[in-house]
Amino acid sequence: MQAVRSRAARTMPSTRFLSRLLFTSPSSLSKTNSCSQSHLQFIISSYSFSSASLLLSSPVKPDASPIRFSSPFLSSRRGVYSSSRMDQIDVSYIGQQAAKEIDEILMGPLGFSVDQLMELAGLSVAAAIAEVYKPSENRKVLVICGPGNNGGDGLVAARHLYHFGYQPVICYPKRSSSRLFSGLVTQLKSLEISFVSEEELPPMLSDEYDLVVDAMFGFSFHGTPREPFAYLIRAVSALTCANIQHKKETKVVSIDIPSGWDVELGDPAQEDTDVRGIRPHMLVSLTAPKLCAKKFTGPHHFLGGRFVPPAIVKQFNLKIPPYPGSSMCVRIGKPPSVDISALRENYVSPELIESKVSADPFDQFKIWFDEALAAGLREPNAMALSTVGKDGKPSSRIVLLKGFDKQGFVWYTNYGSRKAHELSENPHASLLFHWNELNREVRIEGTVTKVSEEESEKYFHSRPRGSQLGAIVSKQSTVLPDRTAIYNAYKELEQKYCDGTEIPKPEYWGGYRLTPTLFEFWQGQPSRLHDRLQYTVREVEGKQAWLIERLSP
């Protein structure tokens, strides 16, 4: 019997959001030629850099007066504001001064270093990108980095994106000479990640890139962006026109503050000025959303930076949503509405040919299962078990494969559960493995029997003690009055066996084995011309053999 071990790994979500965010103003959308005019204006301005020097953002001096803005959002509570407008999530929005004070406290009495915060921020950005934009569809990423800490966040994010399977390219025109930033550049070059100048970029970024990460300016920046960043902001803003004309959507992700925006007032274009900031598809706020984030209208707003200590939360009265599991980011905006009928995947996979597969379906399953493990899929042993009782009503649930050999596929459960009752009435069942990242499925039909008591005992005592106790206290599929009932029963049992003595396997818990009579291997292909190879048992010269047949997709 081959034991099955699950490898946990970071995976990419399979859901695709098809809503398109257009950056252009309502007036420009009403004219069919306005995008062409904007595109032409951008191309002309691209080659006429201003001679003005670059205004660098720098840390605030202790004796510097805080910069204040006349804003309808400002109140007397140190620049911290709360809103539950976004999908009923109560979250704080902070002003520029509060953001600066939080950073000073983090890097002062709380002992954080700049490089530590930068690493956490960059990882958060990369995690948010990976949650929405799969590398298989958005592989080429342009990361535009400014001279300050926001640019450093972008450099860190680029490194993590590389390890997540993307192909980042970095535009870093005004490099910092500090040891920290030089080290980040060295790390990226060691991965053979390309650096390009602004002059080397294509006139239309959508011609080469699937994603653009805006890491130019953060919350400490003020004033009007100067060259070459004014040009780069225009280049990213012009992607809207490129999307319309070229029928290709290059997504834009801004780190903390969309470049060109006022930290508190938002996009200056919304105030009927001639200056226009970037309007991204995704905004990844750091520590807490800044006031300008209230005017973000894109489909994906995330919060990153899972490092805010309770002292900061208390001092600034911050309201931060909980992060799910071990994630470094949390969605704080309502996900975009989706036309379910429009959700589709264009599969691209190696062909599944009869002459190239194993004659034995058990061997073919092992090949695919090993490849799923090697690909880092999370719980590739998860399978849908479908059963039908004597009433003819089907039911399905996910169980975990715990072993397989030529005799069948084994899992363990409570013998008093619904699936166990249905299997006692009808021993025919099916298993389905769905490996989305590999565009593969395996469906197995057969008859089910219980494994030996010895086999169940051996596996039960190989489980963690907590899982053993859970198997005892759970009367699976029965109705509970509330969660405390099973939790209290668990704590009592935990206390009973706290001395480390062996926990006896309950009689109502054990394993099942499905002995296959049919296998189907499915491989996704373009235009829905999927490969489906079916193995069935046939009698050949008095012996049982597996017959391979191709099914229509």
XYZ file of C-alpha atoms in Angstrom:
553
model
C 0.000 0.000 0.000
C 1.394 3.396 -0.973
C 0.856 5.932 1.787
C -0.307 9.335 0.638
C 1.362 12.450 1.994
C -0.051 15.905 1.334
C 2.214 18.861 0.679
C 0.889 22.277 1.601
C 1.952 25.009 -0.812
C 0.873 28.424 -1.904
C -1.666 28.135 -4.677
C -3.312 30.463 -6.885
C -7.031 31.058 -6.845
C -8.934 29.765 -9.839
C -11.703 32.427 -9.914
C -11.380 34.999 -12.714
C -13.097 38.358 -12.367
C -14.135 39.630 -15.773
C -15.303 43.121 -14.902
C -13.234 45.807 -16.679
C -12.286 49.042 -14.965
C -11.974 51.972 -17.354
C -9.760 54.809 -16.172
C -11.142 57.442 -18.530
C -13.480 60.172 -17.340
C -17.200 60.073 -18.223
C -16.737 62.883 -20.728
C -14.002 61.035 -22.593
C -16.024 57.826 -22.626
C -18.847 59.618 -24.376
C -16.659 60.406 -27.376
C -15.358 57.597 -29.513
C -12.246 59.496 -30.566
C -11.247 60.778 -27.129
C -9.029 57.814 -26.379
C -7.251 58.244 -29.674
C -6.640 61.891 -28.804
C -5.358 60.953 -25.351
C -3.141 58.278 -26.845
C -1.691 60.735 -29.355
C -1.147 63.336 -26.651
C 0.677 60.758 -24.535
C 2.927 59.646 -27.412
C 3.903 63.252 -28.153
C 4.526 64.112 -24.515
C 6.512 60.905 -24.012
C 9.451 62.335 -25.946
C 9.515 65.821 -24.411
C 10.844 65.371 -20.906
C 10.773 68.345 -18.594
C 14.147 69.791 -17.643
C 12.967 70.201 -14.077
C 14.846 68.191 -11.498
C 13.272 65.210 -9.773
C 11.634 65.973 -6.465
C 12.715 63.214 -4.114
C 10.622 62.117 -1.176
C 12.565 62.045 2.078
C 11.899 61.288 5.734
C 10.261 64.072 7.737
C 12.668 65.993 9.921
C 11.808 66.126 13.622
C 11.343 69.902 13.521
C 9.331 69.919 10.300
C 5.758 71.122 10.475
C 3.197 68.524 9.436
C 1.657 68.995 6.014
C -2.074 69.548 6.311
C -4.737 69.595 3.647
C -8.144 71.142 3.521
C -10.205 67.980 3.274
C -13.807 67.054 4.057
C -12.483 63.888 5.686
C -10.362 65.610 8.334
C -11.406 65.488 11.966
C -9.736 66.084 15.303
C -8.791 62.466 15.994
C -5.171 62.526 14.780
C -6.044 61.880 11.177
C -7.738 58.517 11.759
C -11.176 57.912 10.283
C -13.496 54.942 10.265
C -15.848 53.707 7.607
C -18.041 50.657 7.177
C -18.975 51.605 3.638
C -16.934 48.893 1.921
C -18.936 45.653 2.038
C -19.884 46.229 5.685
C -16.233 45.967 6.790
C -15.452 48.507 9.495
C -11.964 49.740 8.656
C -9.940 52.817 9.595
C -8.592 55.310 7.061
C -5.600 57.363 8.151
C -4.242 60.717 7.071
C -0.676 61.542 6.086
C 0.371 62.753 9.527
C -1.001 59.668 11.288
C 0.785 57.427 8.773
C 4.086 59.200 9.484
C 3.603 58.954 13.244
C 2.841 55.230 13.017
C 6.024 54.631 11.028
C 8.077 56.639 13.535
C 6.719 54.580 16.435
C 7.209 51.274 14.605
C 10.841 52.102 13.818
C 11.440 53.767 17.174
C 10.222 52.375 20.500
C 8.686 49.246 18.928
C 11.988 48.136 17.419
C 11.102 47.499 13.776
C 13.735 48.196 11.120
C 13.103 49.757 7.721
C 14.193 46.647 5.847
C 11.969 44.445 8.023
C 8.876 46.544 7.313
C 9.802 46.740 3.633
C 10.095 42.955 3.393
C 6.689 42.431 5.000
C 5.084 45.091 2.811
C 6.545 43.709 -0.415
C 5.485 40.174 0.452
C 1.963 41.441 1.185
C 1.785 43.101 -2.233
C 2.987 39.970 -4.030
C 0.493 37.828 -2.098
C -2.406 40.129 -3.040
C -1.396 40.054 -6.712
C -1.153 36.262 -6.680
C -4.595 36.000 -5.101
C -6.279 37.703 -8.067
C -3.977 37.493 -11.095
C -2.690 34.003 -11.937
C 0.875 33.856 -13.297
C -0.285 31.515 -16.057
C -2.318 34.397 -17.506
C -0.358 37.416 -16.265
C 3.238 36.247 -16.393
C 5.050 39.389 -17.565
C 5.028 42.056 -14.857
C 6.555 45.527 -15.089
C 7.433 46.929 -11.654
C 8.056 50.695 -11.724
C 9.966 51.767 -8.617
C 10.420 55.244 -7.216
C 13.411 56.506 -5.213
C 11.848 56.129 -1.763
C 10.491 53.380 0.460
C 7.513 52.770 -1.813
C 10.017 51.864 -4.509
C 11.732 49.544 -2.039
C 8.399 47.806 -1.432
C 8.190 47.323 -5.190
C 11.675 45.793 -5.366
C 10.790 43.318 -2.621
C 7.442 42.523 -4.276
C 9.243 41.832 -7.573
C 11.493 39.278 -5.886
C 8.536 37.447 -4.357
C 6.602 37.575 -7.635
C 9.551 35.868 -9.307
C 9.369 33.035 -6.785
C 5.583 32.847 -7.295
C 6.100 32.064 -10.987
C 5.895 35.505 -12.617
C 8.492 37.118 -14.896
C 9.099 40.577 -13.406
C 10.941 43.359 -15.216
C 11.991 46.405 -13.200
C 12.114 50.062 -14.177
C 14.084 51.871 -11.455
C 15.230 55.176 -12.967
C 16.369 57.048 -9.840
C 18.181 54.507 -7.716
C 18.985 55.100 -4.085
C 22.640 54.674 -3.159
C 21.850 53.379 0.327
C 23.092 49.956 1.361
C 19.531 48.699 1.844
C 18.397 49.527 -1.682
C 21.671 48.383 -3.243
C 21.167 45.041 -1.526
C 17.650 44.711 -2.912
C 18.960 45.371 -6.428
C 21.732 42.799 -5.963
C 19.191 40.190 -4.838
C 17.100 40.795 -7.948
C 20.081 40.641 -10.276
C 21.122 37.336 -8.710
C 17.781 35.976 -9.960
C 18.594 37.336 -13.438
C 15.629 39.717 -13.281
C 15.915 42.373 -15.978
C 16.182 46.106 -15.313
C 15.098 48.557 -18.018
C 15.295 52.330 -18.293
C 12.261 54.469 -19.067
C 13.652 55.002 -22.579
C 13.689 51.235 -23.184
C 9.990 50.815 -22.412
C 7.633 50.325 -25.378
C 5.407 53.310 -26.301
C 2.421 51.244 -25.190
C 3.128 49.158 -22.093
C 0.326 46.741 -22.979
C 2.369 45.559 -25.962
C 4.729 43.688 -23.633
C 3.299 43.479 -20.126
C 0.316 41.741 -18.546
C 0.617 43.562 -15.218
C 2.132 46.871 -14.152
C 2.999 47.449 -10.497
C 3.037 51.135 -9.533
C 5.618 51.521 -6.745
C 6.641 55.087 -7.479
C 5.427 57.259 -4.595
C 4.110 56.550 -1.108
C 2.292 58.516 1.572
C 5.226 60.834 2.369
C 5.369 62.255 -1.162
C 3.918 65.699 -1.816
C 3.957 68.117 -4.699
C 3.813 67.416 -8.421
C 5.715 64.429 -9.851
C 8.635 65.436 -12.059
C 10.439 63.625 -14.825
C 10.950 60.832 -15.471
C 8.093 59.886 -13.148
C 5.625 62.314 -14.717
C 6.224 60.473 -17.988
C 5.858 57.065 -16.333
C 2.586 58.089 -14.680
C 1.268 59.185 -18.079
C 2.423 55.887 -19.575
C 0.553 53.835 -16.995
C -2.533 56.075 -17.204
C -2.556 55.628 -20.993
C -3.075 51.879 -20.558
C -6.831 52.480 -20.587
C -6.637 53.627 -24.171
C -4.346 50.753 -25.027
C -6.886 48.329 -23.565
C -9.659 49.770 -25.732
C -7.674 50.012 -28.962
C -5.596 46.832 -28.700
C -8.305 44.707 -27.050
C -5.797 43.712 -24.381
C -6.215 44.570 -20.745
C -3.025 45.240 -18.845
C -3.891 45.377 -15.172
C -2.382 48.002 -12.882
C -1.581 47.460 -9.198
C -0.685 50.420 -6.972
C 1.183 50.056 -3.701
C -0.411 52.028 -0.842
C -0.990 55.244 -2.861
C -1.748 55.421 -6.597
C 1.071 57.582 -7.961
C -0.088 61.078 -8.806
C -2.741 61.057 -6.072
C -2.875 63.315 -3.059
C -2.512 61.134 0.045
C -5.729 62.521 1.514
C -7.670 64.089 -1.366
C -7.212 61.335 -3.935
C -6.861 61.668 -7.706
C -6.438 65.347 -8.671
C -8.301 64.639 -11.916
C -11.447 64.248 -9.839
C -11.094 67.900 -8.837
C -11.256 69.068 -12.495
C -7.526 69.795 -12.727
C -5.228 69.081 -15.644
C -3.155 66.684 -13.537
C -4.134 63.051 -13.623
C -2.998 60.210 -11.400
C -2.965 56.487 -11.993
C -6.305 54.732 -11.590
C -5.380 51.135 -10.790
C -7.369 47.937 -10.995
C -5.918 46.886 -7.628
C -4.839 48.944 -4.638
C -2.812 47.283 -1.882
C -2.985 49.544 1.168
C -0.262 49.048 3.775
C -0.633 49.165 7.578
C -4.023 50.901 7.199
C -5.777 52.436 4.166
C -4.946 56.085 3.591
C -7.730 58.644 3.184
C -7.328 58.715 -0.592
C -8.346 55.030 -0.692
C -11.928 56.135 -0.061
C -11.951 57.378 -3.652
C -10.538 54.166 -5.100
C -13.168 52.652 -7.414
C -11.266 49.656 -8.785
C -12.449 46.079 -8.317
C -9.726 44.864 -5.923
C -8.743 46.611 -2.688
C -6.494 44.705 -0.291
C -4.819 45.532 2.992
C -1.274 44.248 3.510
C 1.286 44.468 6.262
C 0.388 41.914 8.875
C 2.660 43.426 11.486
C 0.687 46.152 13.283
C 1.194 45.651 17.054
C -1.713 46.042 19.508
C -0.049 49.163 20.927
C -0.422 50.930 17.568
C -4.000 49.731 17.163
C -4.886 51.048 20.609
C -3.014 54.353 20.376
C -4.495 55.288 16.995
C -7.839 53.565 17.578
C -7.394 51.586 14.359
C -9.987 49.210 13.029
C -8.253 46.552 10.949
C -10.073 43.509 9.543
C -8.744 40.082 10.578
C -6.375 38.370 8.167
C -7.543 34.941 6.972
C -5.427 31.972 8.034
C -1.744 32.603 7.383
C -2.372 35.094 4.577
C -0.307 38.281 4.333
C -3.210 40.230 2.826
C -6.943 40.659 3.344
C -9.569 41.963 0.937
C -11.237 45.080 2.351
C -13.331 46.011 -0.646
C -16.338 44.197 -2.004
C -15.320 41.751 -4.762
C -16.533 42.775 -8.213
C -19.821 41.368 -9.431
C -19.348 38.590 -11.948
C -21.450 37.210 -14.765
C -21.204 33.527 -13.868
C -22.107 32.475 -17.393
C -19.052 34.362 -18.665
C -16.581 32.542 -16.408
C -14.448 30.283 -18.550
C -10.919 28.964 -18.777
C -8.943 28.503 -21.971
C -7.010 25.335 -21.186
C -3.545 24.806 -22.620
C -2.114 21.381 -21.793
C 0.017 18.603 -23.249
C -2.050 16.194 -25.310
C -3.194 12.985 -23.653
C -2.532 10.268 -26.250
C -3.419 6.597 -25.928
C 0.032 5.473 -27.023
C 1.700 7.648 -24.370
C -0.279 6.563 -21.290
C 0.285 3.498 -19.147
C -1.697 0.369 -20.010
C -2.499 0.004 -16.309
C -4.732 2.782 -14.887
C -3.226 2.360 -11.407
C 0.201 3.146 -12.839
C -1.209 6.095 -14.792
C -2.858 7.439 -11.638
C 0.438 7.189 -9.753
C 2.203 9.149 -12.525
C -0.365 11.943 -12.358
C -0.517 11.923 -8.565
C 3.274 12.216 -8.291
C 3.187 15.120 -10.761
C 0.510 16.835 -8.648
C 2.766 16.458 -5.604
C 5.779 17.777 -7.506
C 3.749 20.796 -8.669
C 3.151 21.759 -5.031
C -0.634 21.405 -5.137
C -2.316 21.798 -1.770
C -3.862 18.492 -0.679
C -3.713 16.670 -4.034
C -5.150 13.704 -2.127
C -8.473 15.525 -1.631
C -11.211 13.702 -3.540
C -14.968 14.004 -3.930
C -16.723 10.835 -2.775
C -20.205 10.364 -4.258
C -22.639 7.813 -2.847
C -26.318 6.904 -3.354
C -28.531 5.321 -0.703
C -31.550 3.084 -1.229
C -33.719 6.198 -1.651
C -31.849 6.968 -4.886
C -30.705 10.406 -3.702
C -27.014 11.120 -4.408
C -24.694 12.953 -2.034
C -21.090 14.087 -2.316
C -18.412 15.279 0.077
C -14.643 15.756 0.120
C -12.549 13.090 1.833
C -8.793 12.527 1.876
C -7.105 9.618 0.142
C -4.852 7.863 2.645
C -3.394 5.114 0.493
C -3.731 3.252 -2.788
C -2.411 0.133 -4.488
C -3.644 -2.348 -7.096
C -6.419 -3.409 -4.693
C -7.970 0.037 -4.475
C -8.181 3.496 -2.902
C -8.483 3.908 0.871
C -9.944 6.608 3.134
C -11.107 6.701 6.766
C -14.262 8.004 8.387
C -16.959 7.483 10.994
C -19.017 4.331 10.373
C -22.094 6.160 11.656
C -21.895 8.968 9.093
C -24.310 9.520 6.219
C -21.829 8.236 3.643
C -21.322 5.090 5.712
C -25.096 4.472 5.879
C -25.412 4.959 2.123
C -22.483 2.625 1.418
C -24.090 -0.043 3.607
C -27.235 0.240 1.453
C -25.444 0.575 -1.888
C -21.715 -0.267 -2.087
C -21.255 1.417 -5.485
C -19.485 4.791 -5.351
C -17.265 7.133 -7.322
C -14.195 9.233 -6.533
C -13.180 12.447 -8.282
C -9.763 14.120 -8.076
C -9.679 17.679 -9.441
C -6.200 19.160 -9.954
C -7.090 22.580 -11.292
C -3.551 23.929 -11.640
C -2.646 21.018 -13.941
C -5.946 21.092 -15.893
C -6.541 17.485 -14.859
C -9.233 15.298 -13.345
C -9.405 11.609 -12.513
C -12.772 9.911 -11.996
C -12.884 6.412 -10.509
C -15.940 4.165 -10.143
C -16.119 0.913 -8.223
C -17.434 -1.033 -5.258
C -16.624 -0.217 -1.641
C -15.767 -2.496 1.278
C -14.409 -1.874 4.756
C -10.699 -2.331 5.343
C -9.531 -4.738 8.039
C -9.713 -3.756 11.692
C -5.942 -4.182 11.891
C -5.439 -1.708 9.040
C -7.805 0.805 10.664
C -6.044 0.441 14.035
C -2.642 1.028 12.475
C -3.732 4.186 10.687
C -5.706 5.542 13.659
C -2.645 5.464 15.914
C -0.505 7.129 13.246
C -2.707 10.231 13.423
C -1.962 13.242 15.667
C -3.463 12.808 19.139
C -5.784 15.743 18.551
C -7.212 14.034 15.469
C -7.671 10.806 17.435
C -9.640 12.651 20.108
C -11.677 14.435 17.439
C -12.656 11.104 15.892
C -13.973 9.915 19.257
C -16.025 12.976 20.223
C -17.578 13.531 16.774
C -20.810 11.623 16.163
C -20.504 12.525 12.509
C -23.574 13.875 10.676
C -25.680 14.099 13.867
C -27.247 17.420 14.917
C -25.435 19.509 17.560
C -27.113 22.139 19.771
C -24.078 24.435 19.341
C -20.289 24.329 18.984
C -19.641 24.363 22.720
C -21.117 20.867 23.105
C -18.474 19.145 20.999
C -15.734 21.505 22.196
C -16.442 20.696 25.866
C -16.515 16.972 25.102
C -13.152 17.301 23.391
C -11.615 19.178 26.344
C -12.855 16.506 28.774
C -11.320 13.754 26.651
C -8.111 15.740 26.257
C -7.819 15.973 30.035
C -8.498 12.233 30.391
C -5.566 11.322 28.146
C -3.241 14.172 29.142
C -0.709 11.690 30.568
C 0.152 10.425 27.081
C -1.444 6.996 27.395
C -2.621 5.336 24.179
C -6.000 6.522 22.936
C -8.205 3.568 21.919
C -9.737 3.593 18.455
C -13.534 3.731 18.677
C -15.421 0.813 17.135
C -17.443 3.215 14.987
C -14.383 4.560 13.162
C -12.384 2.916 10.377
C -11.470 2.726 6.727
C -13.040 1.956 3.372
C -11.500 0.726 0.151
C -12.937 1.389 -3.310
C -12.012 -1.328 -5.803
C -12.122 0.293 -9.257
C -14.081 -0.986 -12.241
C -13.647 2.222 -14.268
C -11.104 5.050 -14.536
C -11.426 8.241 -16.568
C -8.456 10.576 -17.064
C -9.408 14.080 -18.212
C -6.991 16.693 -19.574
C -8.226 20.219 -20.420
C -7.500 21.415 -23.973
C -8.151 24.594 -26.007
C -11.595 25.232 -27.518
C -13.118 22.665 -25.145
C -11.641 19.794 -27.193
C -10.616 18.069 -23.980
C -8.886 14.693 -23.811
C -10.870 11.944 -22.058
C -9.398 8.465 -21.781
C -11.539 5.792 -20.136
C -10.244 2.504 -18.719
C -12.766 -0.319 -18.223
C -12.291 -3.962 -17.267
C -12.951 -6.438 -20.091
C -12.596 -10.192 -20.500
C -9.768 -11.007 -22.932
C -8.891 -14.660 -23.577
C -10.325 -15.693 -20.250
C -8.437 -13.003 -18.344
C -9.435 -9.579 -17.141
C -7.689 -6.677 -18.875
C -8.051 -2.912 -19.026
C -9.483 -1.500 -22.252
C -8.602 2.127 -23.118
C -11.182 4.141 -25.057
C -11.294 7.822 -26.028
C -14.513 9.653 -25.142
C -15.895 12.739 -26.841
C -15.292 15.897 -24.782
